[in-house]
Coordinates of C-alpha atoms in Angstrom, one line a residue:
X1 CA -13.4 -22.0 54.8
X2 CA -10.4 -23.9 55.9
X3 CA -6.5 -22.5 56.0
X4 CA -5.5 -24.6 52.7
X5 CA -8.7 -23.2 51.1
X6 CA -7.6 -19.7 51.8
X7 CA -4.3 -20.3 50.3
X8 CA -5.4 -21.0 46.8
X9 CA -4.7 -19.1 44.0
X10 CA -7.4 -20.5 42.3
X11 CA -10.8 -21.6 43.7
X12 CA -11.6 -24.6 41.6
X13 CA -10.0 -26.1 37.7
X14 CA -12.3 -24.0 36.0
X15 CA -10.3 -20.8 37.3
X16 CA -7.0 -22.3 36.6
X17 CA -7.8 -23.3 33.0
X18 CA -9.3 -20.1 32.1
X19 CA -7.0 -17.6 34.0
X20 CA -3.6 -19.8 33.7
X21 CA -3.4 -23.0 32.0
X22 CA -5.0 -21.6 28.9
X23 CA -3.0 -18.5 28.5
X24 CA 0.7 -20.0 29.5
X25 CA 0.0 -23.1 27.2
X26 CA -0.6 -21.5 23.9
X27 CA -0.4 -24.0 20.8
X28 CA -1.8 -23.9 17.1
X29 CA -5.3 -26.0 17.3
X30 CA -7.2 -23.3 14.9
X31 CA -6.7 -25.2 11.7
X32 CA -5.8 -28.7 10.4
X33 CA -2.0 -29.9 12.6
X34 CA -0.9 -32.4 14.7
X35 CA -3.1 -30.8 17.7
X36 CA -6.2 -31.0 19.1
X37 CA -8.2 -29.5 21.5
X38 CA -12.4 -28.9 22.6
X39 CA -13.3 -26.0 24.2
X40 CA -15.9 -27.7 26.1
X41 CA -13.0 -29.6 27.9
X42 CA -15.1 -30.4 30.8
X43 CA -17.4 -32.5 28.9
X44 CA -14.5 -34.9 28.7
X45 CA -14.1 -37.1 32.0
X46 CA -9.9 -37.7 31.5
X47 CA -9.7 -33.8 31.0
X48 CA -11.4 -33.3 34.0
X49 CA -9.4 -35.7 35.7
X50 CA -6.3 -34.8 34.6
X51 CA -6.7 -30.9 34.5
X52 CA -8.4 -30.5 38.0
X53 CA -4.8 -32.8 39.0
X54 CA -2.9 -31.0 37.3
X55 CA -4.4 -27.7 39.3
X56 CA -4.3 -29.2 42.7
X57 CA -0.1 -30.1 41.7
X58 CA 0.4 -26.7 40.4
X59 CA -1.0 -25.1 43.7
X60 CA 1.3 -27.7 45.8
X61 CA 4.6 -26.4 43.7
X62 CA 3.7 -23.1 43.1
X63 CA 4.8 -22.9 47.4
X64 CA 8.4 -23.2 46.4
X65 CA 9.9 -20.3 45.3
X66 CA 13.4 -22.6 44.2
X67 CA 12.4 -25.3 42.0
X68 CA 8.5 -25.9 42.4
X69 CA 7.3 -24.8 39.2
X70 CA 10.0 -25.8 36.9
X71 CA 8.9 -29.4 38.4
X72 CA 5.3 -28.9 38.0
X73 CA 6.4 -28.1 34.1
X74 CA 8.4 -30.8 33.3
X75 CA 7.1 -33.8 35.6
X76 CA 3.0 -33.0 35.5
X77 CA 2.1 -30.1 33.2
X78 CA 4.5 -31.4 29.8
X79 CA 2.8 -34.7 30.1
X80 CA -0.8 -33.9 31.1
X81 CA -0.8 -31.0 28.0
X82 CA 0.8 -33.7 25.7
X83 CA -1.5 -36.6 26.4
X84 CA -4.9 -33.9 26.2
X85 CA -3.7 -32.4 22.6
X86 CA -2.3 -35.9 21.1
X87 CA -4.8 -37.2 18.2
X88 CA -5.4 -40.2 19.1
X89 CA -6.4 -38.7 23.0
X90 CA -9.9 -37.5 24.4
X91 CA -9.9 -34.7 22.4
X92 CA -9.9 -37.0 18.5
X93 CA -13.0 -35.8 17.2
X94 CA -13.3 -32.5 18.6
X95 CA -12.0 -29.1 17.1
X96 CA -11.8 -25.7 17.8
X97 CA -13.9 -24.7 14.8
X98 CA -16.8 -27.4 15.2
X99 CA -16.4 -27.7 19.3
X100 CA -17.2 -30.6 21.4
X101 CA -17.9 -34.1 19.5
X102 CA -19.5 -36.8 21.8
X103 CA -18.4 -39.6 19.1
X104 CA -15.7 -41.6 21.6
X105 CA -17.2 -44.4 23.9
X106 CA -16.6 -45.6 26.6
X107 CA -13.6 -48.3 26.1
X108 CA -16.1 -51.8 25.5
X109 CA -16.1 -54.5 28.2
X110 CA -17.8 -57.6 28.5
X111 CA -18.2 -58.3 32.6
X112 CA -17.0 -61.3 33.9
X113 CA -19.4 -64.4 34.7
X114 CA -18.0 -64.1 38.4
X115 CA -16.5 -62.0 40.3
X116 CA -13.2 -63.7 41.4
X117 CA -11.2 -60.4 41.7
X118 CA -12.8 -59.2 45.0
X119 CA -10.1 -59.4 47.2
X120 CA -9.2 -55.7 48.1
X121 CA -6.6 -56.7 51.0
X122 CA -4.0 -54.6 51.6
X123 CA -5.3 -51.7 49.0
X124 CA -4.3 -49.1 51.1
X125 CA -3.2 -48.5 54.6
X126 CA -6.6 -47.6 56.3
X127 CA -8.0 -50.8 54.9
X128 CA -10.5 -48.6 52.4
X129 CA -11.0 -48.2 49.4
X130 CA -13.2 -46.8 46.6
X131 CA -13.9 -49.7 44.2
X132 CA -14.5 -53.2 46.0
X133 CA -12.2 -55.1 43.0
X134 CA -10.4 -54.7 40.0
X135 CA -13.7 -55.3 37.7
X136 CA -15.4 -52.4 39.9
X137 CA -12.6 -49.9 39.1
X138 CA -12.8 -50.8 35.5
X139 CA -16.1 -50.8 34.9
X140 CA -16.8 -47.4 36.8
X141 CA -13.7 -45.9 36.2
X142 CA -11.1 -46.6 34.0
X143 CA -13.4 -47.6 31.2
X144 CA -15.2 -44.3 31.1
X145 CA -11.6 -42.0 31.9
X146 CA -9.8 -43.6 28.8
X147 CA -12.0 -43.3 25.9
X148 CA -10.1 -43.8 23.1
X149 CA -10.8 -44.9 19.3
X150 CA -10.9 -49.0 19.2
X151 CA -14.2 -50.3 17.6
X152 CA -12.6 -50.4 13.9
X153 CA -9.2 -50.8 12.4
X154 CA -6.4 -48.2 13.8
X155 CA -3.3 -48.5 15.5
X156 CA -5.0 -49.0 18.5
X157 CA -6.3 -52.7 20.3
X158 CA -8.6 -53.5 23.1
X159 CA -10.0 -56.7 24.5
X160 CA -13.7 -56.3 26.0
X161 CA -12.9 -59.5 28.2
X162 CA -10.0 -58.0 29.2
X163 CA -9.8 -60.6 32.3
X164 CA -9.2 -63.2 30.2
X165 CA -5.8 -61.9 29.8
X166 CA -3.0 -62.9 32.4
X167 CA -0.9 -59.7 31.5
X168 CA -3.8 -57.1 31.5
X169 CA -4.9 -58.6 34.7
X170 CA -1.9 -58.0 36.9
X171 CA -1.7 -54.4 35.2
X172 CA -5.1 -53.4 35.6
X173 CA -4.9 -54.9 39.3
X174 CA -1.6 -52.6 39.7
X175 CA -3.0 -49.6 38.4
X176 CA -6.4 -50.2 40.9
X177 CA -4.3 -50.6 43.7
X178 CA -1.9 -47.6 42.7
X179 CA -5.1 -45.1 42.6
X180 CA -6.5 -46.2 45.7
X181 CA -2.7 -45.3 47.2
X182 CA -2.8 -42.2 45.3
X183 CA -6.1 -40.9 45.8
X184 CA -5.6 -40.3 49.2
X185 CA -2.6 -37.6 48.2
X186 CA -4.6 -34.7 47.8
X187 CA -2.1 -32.5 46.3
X188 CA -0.2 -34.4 43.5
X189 CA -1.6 -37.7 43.4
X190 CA -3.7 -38.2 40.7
X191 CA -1.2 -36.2 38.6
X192 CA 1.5 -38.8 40.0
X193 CA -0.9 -41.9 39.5
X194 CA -2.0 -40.9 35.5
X195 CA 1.8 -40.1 34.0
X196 CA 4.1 -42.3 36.2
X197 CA 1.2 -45.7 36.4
X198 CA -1.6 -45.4 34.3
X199 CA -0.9 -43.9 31.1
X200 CA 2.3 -46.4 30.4
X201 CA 0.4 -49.5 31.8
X202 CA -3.0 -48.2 29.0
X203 CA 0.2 -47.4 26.6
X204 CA 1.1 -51.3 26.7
X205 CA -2.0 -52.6 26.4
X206 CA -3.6 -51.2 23.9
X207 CA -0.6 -51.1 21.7
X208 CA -1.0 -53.5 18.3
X209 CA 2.0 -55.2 19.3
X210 CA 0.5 -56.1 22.9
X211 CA -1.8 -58.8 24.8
X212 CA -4.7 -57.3 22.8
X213 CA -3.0 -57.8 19.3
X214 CA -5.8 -60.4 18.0
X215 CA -8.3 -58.9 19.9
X216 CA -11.3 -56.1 19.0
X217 CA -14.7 -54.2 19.6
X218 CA -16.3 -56.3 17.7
X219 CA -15.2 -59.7 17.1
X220 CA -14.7 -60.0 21.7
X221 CA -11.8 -61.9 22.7
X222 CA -9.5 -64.3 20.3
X223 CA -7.2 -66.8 22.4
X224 CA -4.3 -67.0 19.8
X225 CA -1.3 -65.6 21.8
X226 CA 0.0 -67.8 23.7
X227 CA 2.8 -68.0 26.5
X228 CA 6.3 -67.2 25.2
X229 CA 8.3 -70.8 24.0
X230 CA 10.0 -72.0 26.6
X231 CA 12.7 -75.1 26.3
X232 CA 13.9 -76.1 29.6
X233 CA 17.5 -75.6 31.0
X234 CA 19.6 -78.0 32.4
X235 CA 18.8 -78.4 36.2
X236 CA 22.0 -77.8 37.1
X237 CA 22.0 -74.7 35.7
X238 CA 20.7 -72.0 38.5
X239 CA 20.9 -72.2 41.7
X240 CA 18.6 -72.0 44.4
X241 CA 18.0 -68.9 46.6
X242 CA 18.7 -70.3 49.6
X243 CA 22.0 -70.9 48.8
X244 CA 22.5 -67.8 46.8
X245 CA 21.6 -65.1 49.2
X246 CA 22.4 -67.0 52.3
X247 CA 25.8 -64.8 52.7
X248 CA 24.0 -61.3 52.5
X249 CA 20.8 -61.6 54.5
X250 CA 21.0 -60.6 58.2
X251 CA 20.4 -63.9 60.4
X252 CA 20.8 -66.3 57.5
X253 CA 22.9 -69.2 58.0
X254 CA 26.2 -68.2 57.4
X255 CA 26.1 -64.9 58.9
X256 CA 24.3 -65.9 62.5
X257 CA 25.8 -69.5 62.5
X258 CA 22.6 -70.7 62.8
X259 CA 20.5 -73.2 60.5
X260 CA 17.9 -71.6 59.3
X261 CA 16.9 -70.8 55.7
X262 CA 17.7 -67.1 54.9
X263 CA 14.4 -64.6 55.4
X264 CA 14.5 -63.9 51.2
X265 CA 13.9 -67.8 50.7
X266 CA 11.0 -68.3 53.3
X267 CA 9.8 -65.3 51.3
X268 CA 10.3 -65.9 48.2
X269 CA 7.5 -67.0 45.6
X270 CA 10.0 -69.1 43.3
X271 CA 12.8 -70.6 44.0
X272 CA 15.0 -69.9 40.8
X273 CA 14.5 -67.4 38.0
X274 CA 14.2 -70.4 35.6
X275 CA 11.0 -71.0 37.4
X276 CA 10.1 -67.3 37.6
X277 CA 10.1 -67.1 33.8
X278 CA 8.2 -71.1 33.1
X279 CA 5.9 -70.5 35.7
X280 CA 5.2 -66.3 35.8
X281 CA 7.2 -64.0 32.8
X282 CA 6.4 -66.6 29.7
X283 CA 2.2 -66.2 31.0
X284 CA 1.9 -62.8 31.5
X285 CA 4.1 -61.7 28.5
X286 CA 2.4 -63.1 25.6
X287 CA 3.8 -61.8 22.6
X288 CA 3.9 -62.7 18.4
X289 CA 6.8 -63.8 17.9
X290 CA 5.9 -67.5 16.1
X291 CA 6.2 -65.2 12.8
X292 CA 8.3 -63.0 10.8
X293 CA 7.1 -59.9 13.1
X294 CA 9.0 -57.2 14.9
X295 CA 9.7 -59.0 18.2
X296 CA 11.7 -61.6 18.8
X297 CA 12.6 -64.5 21.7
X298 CA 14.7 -67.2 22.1
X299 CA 13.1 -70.6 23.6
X300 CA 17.1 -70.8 25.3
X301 CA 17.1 -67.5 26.8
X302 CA 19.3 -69.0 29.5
X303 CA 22.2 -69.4 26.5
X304 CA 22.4 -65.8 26.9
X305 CA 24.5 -64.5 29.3
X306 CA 22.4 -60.5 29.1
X307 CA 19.2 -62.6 29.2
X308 CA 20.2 -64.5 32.2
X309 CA 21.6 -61.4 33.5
X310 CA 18.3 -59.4 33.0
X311 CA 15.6 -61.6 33.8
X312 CA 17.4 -63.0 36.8
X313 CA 17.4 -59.1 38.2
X314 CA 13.7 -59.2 37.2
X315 CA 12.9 -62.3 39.3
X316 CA 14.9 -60.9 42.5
X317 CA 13.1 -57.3 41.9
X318 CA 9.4 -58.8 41.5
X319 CA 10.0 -60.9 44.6
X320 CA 10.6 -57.6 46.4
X321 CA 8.0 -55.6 44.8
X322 CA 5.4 -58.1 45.2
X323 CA 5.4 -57.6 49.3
X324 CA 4.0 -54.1 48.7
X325 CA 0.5 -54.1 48.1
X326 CA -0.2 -50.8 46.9
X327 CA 1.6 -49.7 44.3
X328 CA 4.4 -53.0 44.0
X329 CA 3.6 -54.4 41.0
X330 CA 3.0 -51.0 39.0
X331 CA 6.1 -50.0 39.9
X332 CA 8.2 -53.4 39.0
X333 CA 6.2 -53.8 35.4
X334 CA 6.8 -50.0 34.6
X335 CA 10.3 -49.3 35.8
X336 CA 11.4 -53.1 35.3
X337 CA 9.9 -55.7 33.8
X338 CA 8.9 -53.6 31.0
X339 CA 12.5 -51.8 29.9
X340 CA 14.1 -55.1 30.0
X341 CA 11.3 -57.3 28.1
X342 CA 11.6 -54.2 25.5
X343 CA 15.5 -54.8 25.0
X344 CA 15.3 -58.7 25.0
X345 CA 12.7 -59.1 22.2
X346 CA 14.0 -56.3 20.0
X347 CA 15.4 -57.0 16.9
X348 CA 18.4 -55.8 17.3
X349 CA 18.9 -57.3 21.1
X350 CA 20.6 -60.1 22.0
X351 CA 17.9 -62.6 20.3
X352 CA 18.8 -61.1 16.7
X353 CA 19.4 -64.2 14.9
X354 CA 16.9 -66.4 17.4
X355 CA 13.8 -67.6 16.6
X356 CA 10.7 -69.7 18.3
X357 CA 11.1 -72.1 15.4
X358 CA 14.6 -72.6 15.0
X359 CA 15.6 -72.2 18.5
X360 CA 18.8 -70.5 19.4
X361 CA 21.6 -69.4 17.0
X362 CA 24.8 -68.7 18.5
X363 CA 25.7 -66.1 15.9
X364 CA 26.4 -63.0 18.4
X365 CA 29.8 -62.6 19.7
X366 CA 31.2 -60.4 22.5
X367 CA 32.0 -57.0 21.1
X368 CA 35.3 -56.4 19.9
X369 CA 38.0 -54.8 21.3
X370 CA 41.1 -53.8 20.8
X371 CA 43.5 -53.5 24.3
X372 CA 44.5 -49.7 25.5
X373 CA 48.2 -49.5 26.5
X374 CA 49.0 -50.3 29.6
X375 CA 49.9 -47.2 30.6
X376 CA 47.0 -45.3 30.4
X377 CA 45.7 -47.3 33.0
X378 CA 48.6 -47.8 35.0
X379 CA 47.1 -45.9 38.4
X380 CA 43.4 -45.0 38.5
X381 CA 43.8 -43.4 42.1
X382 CA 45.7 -40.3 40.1
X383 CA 43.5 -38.3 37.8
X384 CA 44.9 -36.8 34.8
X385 CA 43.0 -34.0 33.3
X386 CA 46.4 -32.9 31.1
X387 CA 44.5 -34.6 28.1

């Protein structure tokens, strides 16, 4: 038996649910609420997954005395507990009462004709991995971890050609990449890998409002989203990255003396974020918004200085998060692209009045103001806290 064996509270998750996990987290699932849970826990494949990772991290933490298990708590155990006893999780059909129900399939998928995904370059830093392609990790994976309710009308969506979906490709090629990286962290991995990469990538795609929105179980794949309008700005209007980053980039032009084109514009996949959003953002992000619906997008984004603002910091941090092949392009959709795409096409963003059909409306002014007196901003070096 090895030294990290011995030093297990619990030999394997069966202990830890029985002797911990199910006496700490005690919630009412007796009769008819907003819980669920089945008994027979380990006859679901994303319980098992998440409870023996949520075991292995609670083992890890449990090692510091200071702050470990408040952590283990509130960034793995909060989470894992919420997403297991959810309705519309693993657990739908089962009850305490009737136990384990085997009614929830494996999420539908129609395979490719080809595979043109194999290309598991830079998956992780040994050069191996588990699944030889996105379509592998799918099919023998992901599909049978996330079972969930989709083969008749709910608020749920899936698309059983899933690959014929720009946005659900990248995602599902992230989140294949990120468990590969994270598989090989023994301790809180695959806790890490589920809350913080693939539960808000599944979140977004099988969301009504999402890339699957027309799509279903039955019916396969309908093409009728398409890329987000676009009208073009003036050329003028952005400039190029060469010239923009040419002052801050060690051994650029300007700060060496030399010639040569700055290190972020040999590197960078587009030149401007005008082309970032024509050529990449409007493809992957298709969205309803032709319609009265909940989203909305203006074809002139760049007549808004927070849209111009926001996806121009998009562009710059997807050109950075691109170079890392492992878990990149999880993080930048999740922590980036995906905050800022929610503000721009909400309602009550900076496209309120905008529409695909009637272009943009210059209806929103700056917020109003009113000037402070003078004096109460006279000297910011002195602090007054005589208020």
């Amino acid at each position: 038996m090895s030294e990290q064996q011995r030093s297990l509270v619990y030999a394997n998750v069966v202990e830890f649910v029985e002797n911990y996990l199910s006496l700490v987290y005690r919630r009412q699932v007796n009769d008819l609420s907003d819980t669920v849970w089945c008994p027979e826990w380990w006859k679901h494949a994303e319980a098992v997954a998440r409870l023996d990772a949520l075991w292995r991290a609670w083992e890890y933490y449990r090692l510091d005395g200071r702050t470990g298990l408040s952590v283990w708590f509130l960034d793995h155990a909060d989470p894992h507990i919420r997403s297991l006893i959810d309705q519309r999780g693993p657990f739908k059909y089962c009850s305490v009462h009737r136990g384990h129900q085997d009614m929830l399939q494996p999420l539908p998928l129609k395979s490719p004709a080809m595979d043109v995904f194999h290309d598991p370059s830079g998956v992780d830093e040994r050069g191996v991995s588990i699944y030889a392609s996105v379509v592998e990790f799918v099919e023998n994976y992901l599909s049978l971890v996330y079972r969930r309710q989709v083969l008749d009308l709910n608020d749920t969506a899936w698309c059983p050609e899933w690959w014929r979906h720009a946005e659900a490709v990248v995602r599902l090629d992230a989140l294949w990449r990120a468990w590969e990286h994270y598989r090989l962290e023994p301790s809180t991995g695959l806790s890490v890998w589920f809350l913080d990469h693939a539960d808000p990538h599944m979140y977004k795609l099988i969301d009504q409002r999402g890339p699957f929105r027309y799509c279903n179980a039955q019916n396969g794949h309908q093409d009728l989203l398409g890329p987000l309008p676009l009208r073009p700005p003036p050329p003028e209007l952005f400039r190029d990255i060469t010239r923009d980053t040419a002052d801050t980039v060690p051994g650029s032009a300007e700060t060496s003396g030399s010639t040569a084109t700055s290190g972020s514009a040999e590197t960078s996949r587009y030149t401007d974020v005008a082309a970032f959003v024509e050529n990449y953002l409007s493809q992957v992000y298709r969205r309803q918004v032709n319609d009265v619906s909940d989203t909305v997008w203006c074809p002139e984004w760049w007549k808004h200085a927070e849209a111009v603002g926001r996806l121009d910091a998009l562009w710059r941090a997807w050109e950075h998060y691109r170079l890392d092949g492992r878990t990149g392009l999880s993080v930048w959709f999740l922590d980036h692209a995906d905050p800022h795409m929610n503000t721009l096409i909400d309602q009550r963003g900076p496209f309120k009045y905008c529409s695909a059909r009637k272009g943009h409306q210059d209806m929103l002014g700056p917020l109003p103001l009113s000037s402070p007196m003078r004096a109460m901003f006279a000297d910011p070096s002195v602090a007054d806290f005589d208020i």
